Every structure is written in C-alpha cells, then in structure tokens.
PDB file of C-alpha atoms in Angstrom:
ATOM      1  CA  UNK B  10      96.721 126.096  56.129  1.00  0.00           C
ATOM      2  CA  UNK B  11      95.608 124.213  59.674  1.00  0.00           C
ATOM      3  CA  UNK B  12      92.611 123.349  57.666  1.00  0.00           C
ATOM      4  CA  UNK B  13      93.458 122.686  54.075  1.00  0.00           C
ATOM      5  CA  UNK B  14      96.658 120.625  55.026  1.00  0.00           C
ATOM      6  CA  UNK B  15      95.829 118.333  57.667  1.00  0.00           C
ATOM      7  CA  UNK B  16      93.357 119.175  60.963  1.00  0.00           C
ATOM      8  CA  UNK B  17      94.554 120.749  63.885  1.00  0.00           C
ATOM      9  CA  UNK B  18      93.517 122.211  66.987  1.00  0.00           C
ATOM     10  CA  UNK B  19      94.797 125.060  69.303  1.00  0.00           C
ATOM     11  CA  UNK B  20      97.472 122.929  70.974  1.00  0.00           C
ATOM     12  CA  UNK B  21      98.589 121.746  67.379  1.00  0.00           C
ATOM     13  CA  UNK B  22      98.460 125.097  66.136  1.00  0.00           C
ATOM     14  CA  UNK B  23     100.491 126.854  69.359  1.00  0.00           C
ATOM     15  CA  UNK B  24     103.023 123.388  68.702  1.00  0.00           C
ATOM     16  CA  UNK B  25     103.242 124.229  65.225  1.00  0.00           C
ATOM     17  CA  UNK B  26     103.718 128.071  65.780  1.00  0.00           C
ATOM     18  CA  UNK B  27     106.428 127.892  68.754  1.00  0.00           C
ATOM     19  CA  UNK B  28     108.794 125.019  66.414  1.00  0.00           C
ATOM     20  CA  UNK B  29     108.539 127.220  63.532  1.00  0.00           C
ATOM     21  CA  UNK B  30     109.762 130.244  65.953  1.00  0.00           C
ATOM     22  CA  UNK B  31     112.106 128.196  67.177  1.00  0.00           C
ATOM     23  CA  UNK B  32     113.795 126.794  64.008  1.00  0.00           C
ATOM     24  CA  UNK B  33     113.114 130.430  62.202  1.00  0.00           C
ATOM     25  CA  UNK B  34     115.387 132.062  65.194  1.00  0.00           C
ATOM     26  CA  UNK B  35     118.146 129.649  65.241  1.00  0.00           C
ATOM     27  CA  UNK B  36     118.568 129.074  61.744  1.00  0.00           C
ATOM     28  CA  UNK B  37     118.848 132.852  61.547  1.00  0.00           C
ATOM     29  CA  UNK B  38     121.155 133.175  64.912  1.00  0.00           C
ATOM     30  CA  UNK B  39     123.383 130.414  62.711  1.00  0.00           C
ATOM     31  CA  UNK B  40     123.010 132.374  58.780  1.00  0.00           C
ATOM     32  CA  UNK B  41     120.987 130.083  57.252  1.00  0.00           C
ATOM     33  CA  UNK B  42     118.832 131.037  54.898  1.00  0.00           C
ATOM     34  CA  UNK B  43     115.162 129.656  55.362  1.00  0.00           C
ATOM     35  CA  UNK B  44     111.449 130.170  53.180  1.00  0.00           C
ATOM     36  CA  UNK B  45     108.862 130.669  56.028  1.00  0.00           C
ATOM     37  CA  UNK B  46     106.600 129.541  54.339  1.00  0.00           C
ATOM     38  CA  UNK B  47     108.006 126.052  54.006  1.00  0.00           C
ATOM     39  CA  UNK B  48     109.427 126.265  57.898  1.00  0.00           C
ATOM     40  CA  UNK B  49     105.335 127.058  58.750  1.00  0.00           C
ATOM     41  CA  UNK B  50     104.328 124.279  56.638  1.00  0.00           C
ATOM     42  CA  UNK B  51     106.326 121.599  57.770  1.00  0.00           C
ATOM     43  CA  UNK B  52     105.704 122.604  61.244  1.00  0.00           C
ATOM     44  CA  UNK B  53     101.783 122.582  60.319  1.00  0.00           C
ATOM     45  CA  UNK B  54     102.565 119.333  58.967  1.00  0.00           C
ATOM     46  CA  UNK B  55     104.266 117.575  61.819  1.00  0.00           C
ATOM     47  CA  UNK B  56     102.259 118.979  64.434  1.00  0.00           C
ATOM     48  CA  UNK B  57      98.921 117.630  62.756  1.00  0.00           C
ATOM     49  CA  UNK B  58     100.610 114.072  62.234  1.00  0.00           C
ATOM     50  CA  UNK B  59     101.154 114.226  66.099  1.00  0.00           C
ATOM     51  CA  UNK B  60      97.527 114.089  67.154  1.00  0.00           C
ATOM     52  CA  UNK B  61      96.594 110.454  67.049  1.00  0.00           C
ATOM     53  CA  UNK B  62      94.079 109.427  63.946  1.00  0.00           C
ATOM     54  CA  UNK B  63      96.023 112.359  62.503  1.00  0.00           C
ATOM     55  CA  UNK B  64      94.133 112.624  58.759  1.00  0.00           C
ATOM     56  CA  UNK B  65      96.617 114.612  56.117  1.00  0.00           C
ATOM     57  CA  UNK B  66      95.501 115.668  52.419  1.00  0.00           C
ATOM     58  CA  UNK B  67      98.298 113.937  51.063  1.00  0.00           C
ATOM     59  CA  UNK B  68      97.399 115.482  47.429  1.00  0.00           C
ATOM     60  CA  UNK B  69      97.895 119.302  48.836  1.00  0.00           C
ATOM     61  CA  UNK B  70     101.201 118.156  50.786  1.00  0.00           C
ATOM     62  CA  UNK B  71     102.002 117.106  47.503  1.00  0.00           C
ATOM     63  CA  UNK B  72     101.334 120.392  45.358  1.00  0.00           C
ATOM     64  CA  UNK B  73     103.008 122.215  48.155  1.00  0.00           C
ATOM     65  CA  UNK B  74     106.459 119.679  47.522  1.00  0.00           C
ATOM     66  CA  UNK B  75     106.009 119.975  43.935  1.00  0.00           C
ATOM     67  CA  UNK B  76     105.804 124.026  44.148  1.00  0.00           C
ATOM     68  CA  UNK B  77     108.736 124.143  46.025  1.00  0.00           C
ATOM     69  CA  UNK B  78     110.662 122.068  43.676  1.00  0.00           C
ATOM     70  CA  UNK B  79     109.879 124.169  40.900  1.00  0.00           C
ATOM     71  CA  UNK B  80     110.136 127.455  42.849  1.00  0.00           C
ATOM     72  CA  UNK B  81     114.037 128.022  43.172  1.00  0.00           C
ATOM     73  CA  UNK B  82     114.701 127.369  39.191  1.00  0.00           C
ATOM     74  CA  UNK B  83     111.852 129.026  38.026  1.00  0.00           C
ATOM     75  CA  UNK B  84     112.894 132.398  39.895  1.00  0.00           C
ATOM     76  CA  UNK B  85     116.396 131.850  38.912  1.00  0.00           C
ATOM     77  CA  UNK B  86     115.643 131.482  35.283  1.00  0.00           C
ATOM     78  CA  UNK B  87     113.293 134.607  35.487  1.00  0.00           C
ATOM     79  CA  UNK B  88     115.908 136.420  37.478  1.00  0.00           C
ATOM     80  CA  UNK B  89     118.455 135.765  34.655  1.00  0.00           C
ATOM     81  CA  UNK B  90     116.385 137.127  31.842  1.00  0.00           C
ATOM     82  CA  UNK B  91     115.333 139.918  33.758  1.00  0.00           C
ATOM     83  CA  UNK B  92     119.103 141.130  34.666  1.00  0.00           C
ATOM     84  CA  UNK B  93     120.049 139.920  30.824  1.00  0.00           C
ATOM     85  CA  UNK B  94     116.956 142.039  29.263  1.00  0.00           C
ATOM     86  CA  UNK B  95     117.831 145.038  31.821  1.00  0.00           C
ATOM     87  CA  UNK B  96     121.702 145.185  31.836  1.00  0.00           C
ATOM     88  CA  UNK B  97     121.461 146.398  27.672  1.00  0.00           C
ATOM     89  CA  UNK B  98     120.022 149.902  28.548  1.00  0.00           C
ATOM     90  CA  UNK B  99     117.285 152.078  29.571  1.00  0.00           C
ATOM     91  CA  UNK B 100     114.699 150.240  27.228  1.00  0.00           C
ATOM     92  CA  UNK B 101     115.585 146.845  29.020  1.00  0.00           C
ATOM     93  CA  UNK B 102     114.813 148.633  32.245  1.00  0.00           C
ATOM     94  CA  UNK B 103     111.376 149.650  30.770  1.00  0.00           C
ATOM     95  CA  UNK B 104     110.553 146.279  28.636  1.00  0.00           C
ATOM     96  CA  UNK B 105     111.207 144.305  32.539  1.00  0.00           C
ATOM     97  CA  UNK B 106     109.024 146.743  34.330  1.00  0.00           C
ATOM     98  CA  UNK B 107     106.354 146.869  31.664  1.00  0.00           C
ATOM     99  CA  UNK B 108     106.141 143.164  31.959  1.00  0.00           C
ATOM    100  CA  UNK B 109     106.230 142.412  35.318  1.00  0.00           C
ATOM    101  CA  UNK B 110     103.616 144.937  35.885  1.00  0.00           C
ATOM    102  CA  UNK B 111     101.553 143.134  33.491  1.00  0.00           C
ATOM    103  CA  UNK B 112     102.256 140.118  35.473  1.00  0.00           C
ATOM    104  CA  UNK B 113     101.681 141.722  38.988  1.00  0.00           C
ATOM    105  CA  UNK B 114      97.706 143.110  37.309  1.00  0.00           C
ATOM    106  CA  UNK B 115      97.301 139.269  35.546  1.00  0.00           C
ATOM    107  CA  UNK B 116      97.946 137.526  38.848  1.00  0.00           C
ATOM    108  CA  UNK B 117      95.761 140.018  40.831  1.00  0.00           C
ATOM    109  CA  UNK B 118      92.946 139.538  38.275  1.00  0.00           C
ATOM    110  CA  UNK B 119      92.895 136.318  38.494  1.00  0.00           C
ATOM    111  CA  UNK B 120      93.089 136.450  42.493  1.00  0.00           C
ATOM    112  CA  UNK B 121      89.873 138.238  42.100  1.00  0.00           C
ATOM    113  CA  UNK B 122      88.008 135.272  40.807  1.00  0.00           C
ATOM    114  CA  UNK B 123      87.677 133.644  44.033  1.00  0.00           C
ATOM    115  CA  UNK B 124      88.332 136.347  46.255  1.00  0.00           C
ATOM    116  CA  UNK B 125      88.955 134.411  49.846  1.00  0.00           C
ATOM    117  CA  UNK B 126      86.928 136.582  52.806  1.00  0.00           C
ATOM    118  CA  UNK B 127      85.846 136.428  55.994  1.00  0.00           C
ATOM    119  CA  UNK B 128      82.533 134.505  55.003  1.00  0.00           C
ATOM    120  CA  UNK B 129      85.143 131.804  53.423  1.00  0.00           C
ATOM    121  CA  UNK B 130      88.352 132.012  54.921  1.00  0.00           C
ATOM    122  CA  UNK B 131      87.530 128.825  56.791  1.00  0.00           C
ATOM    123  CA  UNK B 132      85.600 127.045  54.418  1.00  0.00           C
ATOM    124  CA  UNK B 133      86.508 123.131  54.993  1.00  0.00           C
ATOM    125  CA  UNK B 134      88.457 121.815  51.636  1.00  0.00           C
ATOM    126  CA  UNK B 135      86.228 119.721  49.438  1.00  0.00           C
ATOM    127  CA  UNK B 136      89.198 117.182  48.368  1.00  0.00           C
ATOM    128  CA  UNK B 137      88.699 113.805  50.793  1.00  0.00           C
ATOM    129  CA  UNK B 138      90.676 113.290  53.364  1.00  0.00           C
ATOM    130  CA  UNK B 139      93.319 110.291  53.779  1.00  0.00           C
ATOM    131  CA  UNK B 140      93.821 108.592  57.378  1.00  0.00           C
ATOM    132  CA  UNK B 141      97.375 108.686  57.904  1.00  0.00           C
TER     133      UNK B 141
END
C-alpha cells in the first residue's frame, strides 16, 4: 500500500505503523469499533502527505473512499438475504452455503489471474502520479 497509495520511506512507514497502533489500541481500550484496514490506510495516507513534495495517487485514494462507501450496505444487504434465505429451513442453510462457496472459488479464480508474488509484490503502479 506504501507504494501504490502515495511514496513512503522507513520513517513514514514506522510513523504510519506506530499511529495506526496507537489509534487501533485506544479506540479498542474505549469500544469502538474500527476496519484496520481503513485505520492502516489513513495512517499510510497521512504519513506520506507529511514528507515534503509528498506525491499521492489521488485516483487509488479515491477507489479506496468509494469501496468503503459501498462496503457497509453492500454486506448489510447480503447479510439480510443470507439470514432471510437461511432462517426458512435446512435447504436455506444449504442454498447460502452452496452459493457463497461458489463465490469464495469465483473470487479465488479470478485472484489467480494476476497472482501478486515475490517477483511483483513491489512492482511500482503504472497510473501517474499527482504532486500534492
């Protein structure tokens, strides 16, 4: 993410690390519930936009906003049909397993079509880049 979001370096990457720690641990001490992901993101984020002639990839901060807009209802309206489909019986049960296995084996084919490795795991992005 250091490299597809914005630049950063090892002090960027320790900043990012130790503020997502931080805000992870308190927000937990406190009961608040928190995605990770997004806590690691922003952090990534902020801590790249502190290095002076910070550059961010505005158009894959933007995908990651729109995903998380989109997350939340999407797995609620999922969620519903799933419990509605599985609360009429022991075939309900089956028809939601049988299809989210199907989607589990769809999404890991298609995973497979660009398998990331350790040849490409850091393979620069090929979008420009944006001065911020």
């Amino acid at each position: 993410m250091g490299k597809g979001l914005t630049e950063i370096e090892s002090p960027q990457g320790f900043a990012a690390e130790t503020s997502s720690t931080a805000v992870l641990l308190v927000s937990s001490h406190l009961g608040y519930p928190l995605s990770t992901t997004q806590v690691c993101s922003g952090s990534i984020l902020g801590a790249g936009l502190g290095k002076r002639l910070a550059e961010v990839r505005w158009t894959v901060a933007g995908r990651i906003a729109l995903a998380w807009l989109f997350t939340l209802p999407s797995a609620a309206v999922v969620g519903a049909v799933a419990g509605r489909v599985s609360n009429s019986g022991n075939l309900g049960v089956a028809i939601v397993a049988v299809l989210a296995a199907a989607a589990g084996l769809s999404m890991y084919a298609a995973s497979r079509r660009r398998p990331v490795t350790a040849e490409n795991v850091n393979d620069y992005p090929t979008e420009s880049v944006t001065p911020a």
